[in-house]
Amino acid sequence: SNQKTTLYRDLERSILLTLRNLRVSRIQEGKALEKDLSGRLLEVKKSLSVIEKRIPALQKEYRKTFENKMKEFLKEGQLDHERLTLEVALYVKNSDISEEVTRMKSHMDGMKKALKESGEIGRKIDFIAQEMYRESNTMGAKSSDVTIANHVIHIKSAIEKIREQAQNVE
């Protein structure tokens, strides 16, 4: 009977130690994962910042392009400034990505908050990453600018890595 008690005590000690070790390793794994995901978010933030700074210059370029088009239309005589303004406004509306940039920032804030939460955050992170991916796709589709296109590729790559990591989060 005494042997059984010793065996149970050893077994209990062994199980508790294993659980403690598992808990410690899961906490470490969680911290490593959070660090990795935060790093990916930083990559997205850097590329997004470049894209955002590019927007005003693009609008100037669009205006110049339209001015030249309008000059071709009216080789002599007056340039129709109203029509030019309308054309630029339409073009900018169809190619302006500032709304997508704003939504992307909002999703990034949501992701940062989710990383600080406890419980099952894997699905939440994956969902937010999907939304971020959708915004980056729209940015890529709307813009014909090379710089923006390259940074959209960086962003999409970082988001794909976030989604892969989200699969490992419980």
PDB file of C-alpha atoms in Angstrom:
ATOM      1  CA  SER A   1       0.000   0.000   0.000  1.00  0.00           C
ATOM      2  CA  ASN A   2       2.891   2.312   0.849  1.00  0.00           C
ATOM      3  CA  GLN A   3       4.476   1.489  -2.511  1.00  0.00           C
ATOM      4  CA  LYS A   4       1.256   2.517  -4.282  1.00  0.00           C
ATOM      5  CA  THR A   5       1.184   5.849  -2.418  1.00  0.00           C
ATOM      6  CA  THR A   6       4.792   6.542  -3.425  1.00  0.00           C
ATOM      7  CA  LEU A   7       4.014   5.601  -7.036  1.00  0.00           C
ATOM      8  CA  TYR A   8       0.957   7.889  -7.137  1.00  0.00           C
ATOM      9  CA  ARG A   9       2.915  10.711  -5.533  1.00  0.00           C
ATOM     10  CA  ASP A  10       5.732  10.315  -8.079  1.00  0.00           C
ATOM     11  CA  LEU A  11       3.230  10.081 -10.904  1.00  0.00           C
ATOM     12  CA  GLU A  12       1.390  13.189  -9.688  1.00  0.00           C
ATOM     13  CA  ARG A  13       4.677  15.091  -9.335  1.00  0.00           C
ATOM     14  CA  SER A  14       5.681  13.992 -12.830  1.00  0.00           C
ATOM     15  CA  ILE A  15       2.331  15.041 -14.344  1.00  0.00           C
ATOM     16  CA  LEU A  16       2.406  18.449 -12.615  1.00  0.00           C
ATOM     17  CA  LEU A  17       5.968  19.044 -13.779  1.00  0.00           C
ATOM     18  CA  THR A  18       5.026  18.100 -17.347  1.00  0.00           C
ATOM     19  CA  LEU A  19       2.026  20.430 -17.289  1.00  0.00           C
ATOM     20  CA  ARG A  20       4.145  23.265 -15.888  1.00  0.00           C
ATOM     21  CA  ASN A  21       6.763  22.714 -18.606  1.00  0.00           C
ATOM     22  CA  LEU A  22       4.044  22.593 -21.269  1.00  0.00           C
ATOM     23  CA  ARG A  23       2.572  25.840 -19.961  1.00  0.00           C
ATOM     24  CA  VAL A  24       5.985  27.543 -19.958  1.00  0.00           C
ATOM     25  CA  SER A  25       6.761  26.356 -23.496  1.00  0.00           C
ATOM     26  CA  ARG A  26       3.323  27.474 -24.727  1.00  0.00           C
ATOM     27  CA  ILE A  27       3.825  30.920 -23.171  1.00  0.00           C
ATOM     28  CA  GLN A  28       7.251  31.150 -24.850  1.00  0.00           C
ATOM     29  CA  GLU A  29       5.760  29.961 -28.143  1.00  0.00           C
ATOM     30  CA  GLY A  30       2.977  32.533 -27.807  1.00  0.00           C
ATOM     31  CA  LYS A  31       5.475  35.323 -27.177  1.00  0.00           C
ATOM     32  CA  ALA A  32       7.591  34.245 -30.164  1.00  0.00           C
ATOM     33  CA  LEU A  33       4.477  34.155 -32.321  1.00  0.00           C
ATOM     34  CA  GLU A  34       3.351  37.593 -31.147  1.00  0.00           C
ATOM     35  CA  LYS A  35       6.838  38.938 -31.880  1.00  0.00           C
ATOM     36  CA  ASP A  36       6.760  37.415 -35.371  1.00  0.00           C
ATOM     37  CA  LEU A  37       3.295  38.776 -36.148  1.00  0.00           C
ATOM     38  CA  SER A  38       4.226  42.215 -34.792  1.00  0.00           C
ATOM     39  CA  GLY A  39       7.266  42.171 -37.080  1.00  0.00           C
ATOM     40  CA  ARG A  40       5.059  41.347 -40.069  1.00  0.00           C
ATOM     41  CA  LEU A  41       2.701  44.188 -39.134  1.00  0.00           C
ATOM     42  CA  LEU A  42       5.694  46.517 -39.033  1.00  0.00           C
ATOM     43  CA  GLU A  43       6.627  45.416 -42.590  1.00  0.00           C
ATOM     44  CA  VAL A  44       3.090  46.219 -43.730  1.00  0.00           C
ATOM     45  CA  LYS A  45       3.217  49.574 -41.923  1.00  0.00           C
ATOM     46  CA  LYS A  46       6.496  50.558 -43.634  1.00  0.00           C
ATOM     47  CA  SER A  47       5.205  49.716 -47.114  1.00  0.00           C
ATOM     48  CA  LEU A  48       1.887  51.404 -46.412  1.00  0.00           C
ATOM     49  CA  SER A  49       3.758  54.540 -45.348  1.00  0.00           C
ATOM     50  CA  VAL A  50       5.648  54.616 -48.679  1.00  0.00           C
ATOM     51  CA  ILE A  51       2.378  54.134 -50.570  1.00  0.00           C
ATOM     52  CA  GLU A  52       0.674  56.901 -48.600  1.00  0.00           C
ATOM     53  CA  LYS A  53       3.497  59.373 -49.288  1.00  0.00           C
ATOM     54  CA  ARG A  54       3.220  58.547 -53.004  1.00  0.00           C
ATOM     55  CA  ILE A  55      -0.472  59.519 -53.325  1.00  0.00           C
ATOM     56  CA  PRO A  56      -0.101  63.353 -53.610  1.00  0.00           C
ATOM     57  CA  ALA A  57       2.627  63.010 -56.244  1.00  0.00           C
ATOM     58  CA  LEU A  58       0.425  60.628 -58.216  1.00  0.00           C
ATOM     59  CA  GLN A  59      -2.426  63.119 -58.186  1.00  0.00           C
ATOM     60  CA  LYS A  60      -0.089  65.770 -59.627  1.00  0.00           C
ATOM     61  CA  GLU A  61       1.060  63.299 -62.288  1.00  0.00           C
ATOM     62  CA  TYR A  62      -2.554  62.485 -63.189  1.00  0.00           C
ATOM     63  CA  ARG A  63      -3.311  66.186 -63.563  1.00  0.00           C
ATOM     64  CA  LYS A  64      -0.285  66.677 -65.845  1.00  0.00           C
ATOM     65  CA  THR A  65      -1.301  63.661 -67.941  1.00  0.00           C
ATOM     66  CA  PHE A  66      -4.820  65.023 -68.370  1.00  0.00           C
ATOM     67  CA  GLU A  67      -3.565  68.503 -69.178  1.00  0.00           C
ATOM     68  CA  ASN A  68      -1.505  67.007 -71.993  1.00  0.00           C
ATOM     69  CA  LYS A  69      -4.499  64.971 -73.204  1.00  0.00           C
ATOM     70  CA  MET A  70      -6.685  68.053 -73.156  1.00  0.00           C
ATOM     71  CA  LYS A  71      -4.038  70.045 -75.054  1.00  0.00           C
ATOM     72  CA  GLU A  72      -4.112  67.371 -77.722  1.00  0.00           C
ATOM     73  CA  PHE A  73      -7.905  67.671 -77.933  1.00  0.00           C
ATOM     74  CA  LEU A  74      -7.668  71.423 -78.281  1.00  0.00           C
ATOM     75  CA  LYS A  75      -4.565  72.093 -80.336  1.00  0.00           C
ATOM     76  CA  GLU A  76      -5.734  75.660 -80.777  1.00  0.00           C
ATOM     77  CA  GLY A  77      -8.054  77.740 -78.715  1.00  0.00           C
ATOM     78  CA  GLN A  78      -8.944  77.552 -75.031  1.00  0.00           C
ATOM     79  CA  LEU A  79      -8.359  74.623 -72.735  1.00  0.00           C
ATOM     80  CA  ASP A  80     -11.620  73.559 -71.114  1.00  0.00           C
ATOM     81  CA  HIS A  81     -10.599  73.810 -67.430  1.00  0.00           C
ATOM     82  CA  GLU A  82     -13.996  72.601 -66.210  1.00  0.00           C
ATOM     83  CA  ARG A  83     -13.739  69.454 -68.290  1.00  0.00           C
ATOM     84  CA  LEU A  84     -10.147  68.960 -67.142  1.00  0.00           C
ATOM     85  CA  THR A  85     -11.173  69.282 -63.490  1.00  0.00           C
ATOM     86  CA  LEU A  86     -14.007  66.782 -64.036  1.00  0.00           C
ATOM     87  CA  GLU A  87     -11.718  64.312 -65.833  1.00  0.00           C
ATOM     88  CA  VAL A  88      -9.096  64.576 -63.084  1.00  0.00           C
ATOM     89  CA  ALA A  89     -11.755  64.163 -60.387  1.00  0.00           C
ATOM     90  CA  LEU A  90     -13.108  61.026 -62.095  1.00  0.00           C
ATOM     91  CA  TYR A  91      -9.667  59.567 -62.638  1.00  0.00           C
ATOM     92  CA  VAL A  92      -8.579  60.288 -59.073  1.00  0.00           C
ATOM     93  CA  LYS A  93     -11.832  58.802 -57.735  1.00  0.00           C
ATOM     94  CA  ASN A  94     -11.219  55.598 -59.682  1.00  0.00           C
ATOM     95  CA  SER A  95      -7.555  55.378 -58.825  1.00  0.00           C
ATOM     96  CA  ASP A  96      -7.356  57.022 -55.393  1.00  0.00           C
ATOM     97  CA  ILE A  97      -6.324  54.467 -52.798  1.00  0.00           C
ATOM     98  CA  SER A  98      -6.404  56.681 -49.702  1.00  0.00           C
ATOM     99  CA  GLU A  99      -9.602  55.010 -48.441  1.00  0.00           C
ATOM    100  CA  GLU A 100      -7.961  51.599 -48.736  1.00  0.00           C
ATOM    101  CA  VAL A 101      -4.909  52.930 -46.893  1.00  0.00           C
ATOM    102  CA  THR A 102      -7.162  54.211 -44.090  1.00  0.00           C
ATOM    103  CA  ARG A 103      -9.028  50.891 -43.831  1.00  0.00           C
ATOM    104  CA  MET A 104      -5.729  48.996 -43.854  1.00  0.00           C
ATOM    105  CA  LYS A 105      -4.513  51.072 -40.885  1.00  0.00           C
ATOM    106  CA  SER A 106      -7.747  50.334 -39.070  1.00  0.00           C
ATOM    107  CA  HIS A 107      -7.306  46.582 -39.680  1.00  0.00           C
ATOM    108  CA  MET A 108      -3.722  46.819 -38.426  1.00  0.00           C
ATOM    109  CA  ASP A 109      -4.936  48.431 -35.198  1.00  0.00           C
ATOM    110  CA  GLY A 110      -7.462  45.622 -34.877  1.00  0.00           C
ATOM    111  CA  MET A 111      -4.721  43.058 -35.380  1.00  0.00           C
ATOM    112  CA  LYS A 112      -2.535  44.679 -32.694  1.00  0.00           C
ATOM    113  CA  LYS A 113      -5.459  44.563 -30.263  1.00  0.00           C
ATOM    114  CA  ALA A 114      -6.175  40.934 -31.149  1.00  0.00           C
ATOM    115  CA  LEU A 115      -2.544  39.999 -30.428  1.00  0.00           C
ATOM    116  CA  LYS A 116      -2.920  41.333 -26.889  1.00  0.00           C
ATOM    117  CA  GLU A 117      -6.091  39.338 -26.247  1.00  0.00           C
ATOM    118  CA  SER A 118      -6.192  35.947 -24.627  1.00  0.00           C
ATOM    119  CA  GLY A 119      -8.191  32.939 -25.744  1.00  0.00           C
ATOM    120  CA  GLU A 120      -8.641  31.675 -29.280  1.00  0.00           C
ATOM    121  CA  ILE A 121      -7.269  34.503 -31.387  1.00  0.00           C
ATOM    122  CA  GLY A 122      -6.100  32.450 -34.379  1.00  0.00           C
ATOM    123  CA  ARG A 123      -9.380  32.754 -36.272  1.00  0.00           C
ATOM    124  CA  LYS A 124      -9.679  36.441 -35.463  1.00  0.00           C
ATOM    125  CA  ILE A 125      -6.145  37.136 -36.735  1.00  0.00           C
ATOM    126  CA  ASP A 126      -6.858  35.137 -39.894  1.00  0.00           C
ATOM    127  CA  PHE A 127     -10.096  37.066 -40.500  1.00  0.00           C
ATOM    128  CA  ILE A 128      -8.382  40.451 -40.070  1.00  0.00           C
ATOM    129  CA  ALA A 129      -5.540  39.294 -42.335  1.00  0.00           C
ATOM    130  CA  GLN A 130      -8.112  38.353 -45.008  1.00  0.00           C
ATOM    131  CA  GLU A 131      -9.574  41.861 -44.799  1.00  0.00           C
ATOM    132  CA  MET A 132      -6.084  43.368 -45.072  1.00  0.00           C
ATOM    133  CA  TYR A 133      -5.377  41.173 -48.096  1.00  0.00           C
ATOM    134  CA  ARG A 134      -8.613  42.386 -49.733  1.00  0.00           C
ATOM    135  CA  GLU A 135      -7.608  46.041 -49.218  1.00  0.00           C
ATOM    136  CA  SER A 136      -4.129  45.431 -50.637  1.00  0.00           C
ATOM    137  CA  ASN A 137      -5.661  43.710 -53.687  1.00  0.00           C
ATOM    138  CA  THR A 138      -7.850  46.756 -54.308  1.00  0.00           C
ATOM    139  CA  MET A 139      -4.839  49.074 -53.946  1.00  0.00           C
ATOM    140  CA  GLY A 140      -2.924  46.990 -56.462  1.00  0.00           C
ATOM    141  CA  ALA A 141      -5.842  46.930 -58.900  1.00  0.00           C
ATOM    142  CA  LYS A 142      -6.538  50.674 -58.687  1.00  0.00           C
ATOM    143  CA  SER A 143      -2.983  51.908 -59.028  1.00  0.00           C
ATOM    144  CA  SER A 144      -0.791  51.685 -62.085  1.00  0.00           C
ATOM    145  CA  ASP A 145       2.189  53.137 -60.210  1.00  0.00           C
ATOM    146  CA  VAL A 146       5.289  50.895 -60.073  1.00  0.00           C
ATOM    147  CA  THR A 147       6.364  51.995 -56.588  1.00  0.00           C
ATOM    148  CA  ILE A 148       2.918  51.295 -55.197  1.00  0.00           C
ATOM    149  CA  ALA A 149       2.705  47.970 -57.040  1.00  0.00           C
ATOM    150  CA  ASN A 150       6.013  46.835 -55.505  1.00  0.00           C
ATOM    151  CA  HIS A 151       4.939  47.820 -52.007  1.00  0.00           C
ATOM    152  CA  VAL A 152       1.563  46.144 -52.449  1.00  0.00           C
ATOM    153  CA  ILE A 153       3.500  42.945 -53.244  1.00  0.00           C
ATOM    154  CA  HIS A 154       5.518  43.370 -50.005  1.00  0.00           C
ATOM    155  CA  ILE A 155       2.304  43.896 -48.052  1.00  0.00           C
ATOM    156  CA  LYS A 156       0.602  40.851 -49.569  1.00  0.00           C
ATOM    157  CA  SER A 157       3.644  38.712 -48.820  1.00  0.00           C
ATOM    158  CA  ALA A 158       3.680  39.834 -45.170  1.00  0.00           C
ATOM    159  CA  ILE A 159      -0.065  39.199 -44.882  1.00  0.00           C
ATOM    160  CA  GLU A 160       0.337  35.679 -46.309  1.00  0.00           C
ATOM    161  CA  LYS A 161       2.944  34.979 -43.626  1.00  0.00           C
ATOM    162  CA  ILE A 162       0.587  36.351 -40.965  1.00  0.00           C
ATOM    163  CA  ARG A 163      -2.147  34.020 -42.221  1.00  0.00           C
ATOM    164  CA  GLU A 164       0.237  31.034 -42.134  1.00  0.00           C
ATOM    165  CA  GLN A 165       1.167  31.909 -38.542  1.00  0.00           C
ATOM    166  CA  ALA A 166      -2.484  32.372 -37.601  1.00  0.00           C
ATOM    167  CA  GLN A 167      -2.959  28.677 -38.380  1.00  0.00           C
ATOM    168  CA  ASN A 168      -0.507  27.908 -35.528  1.00  0.00           C
ATOM    169  CA  VAL A 169      -2.343  30.077 -33.003  1.00  0.00           C
ATOM    170  CA  GLU A 170      -4.967  28.494 -30.810  1.00  0.00           C
TER     171      GLU A 170
END
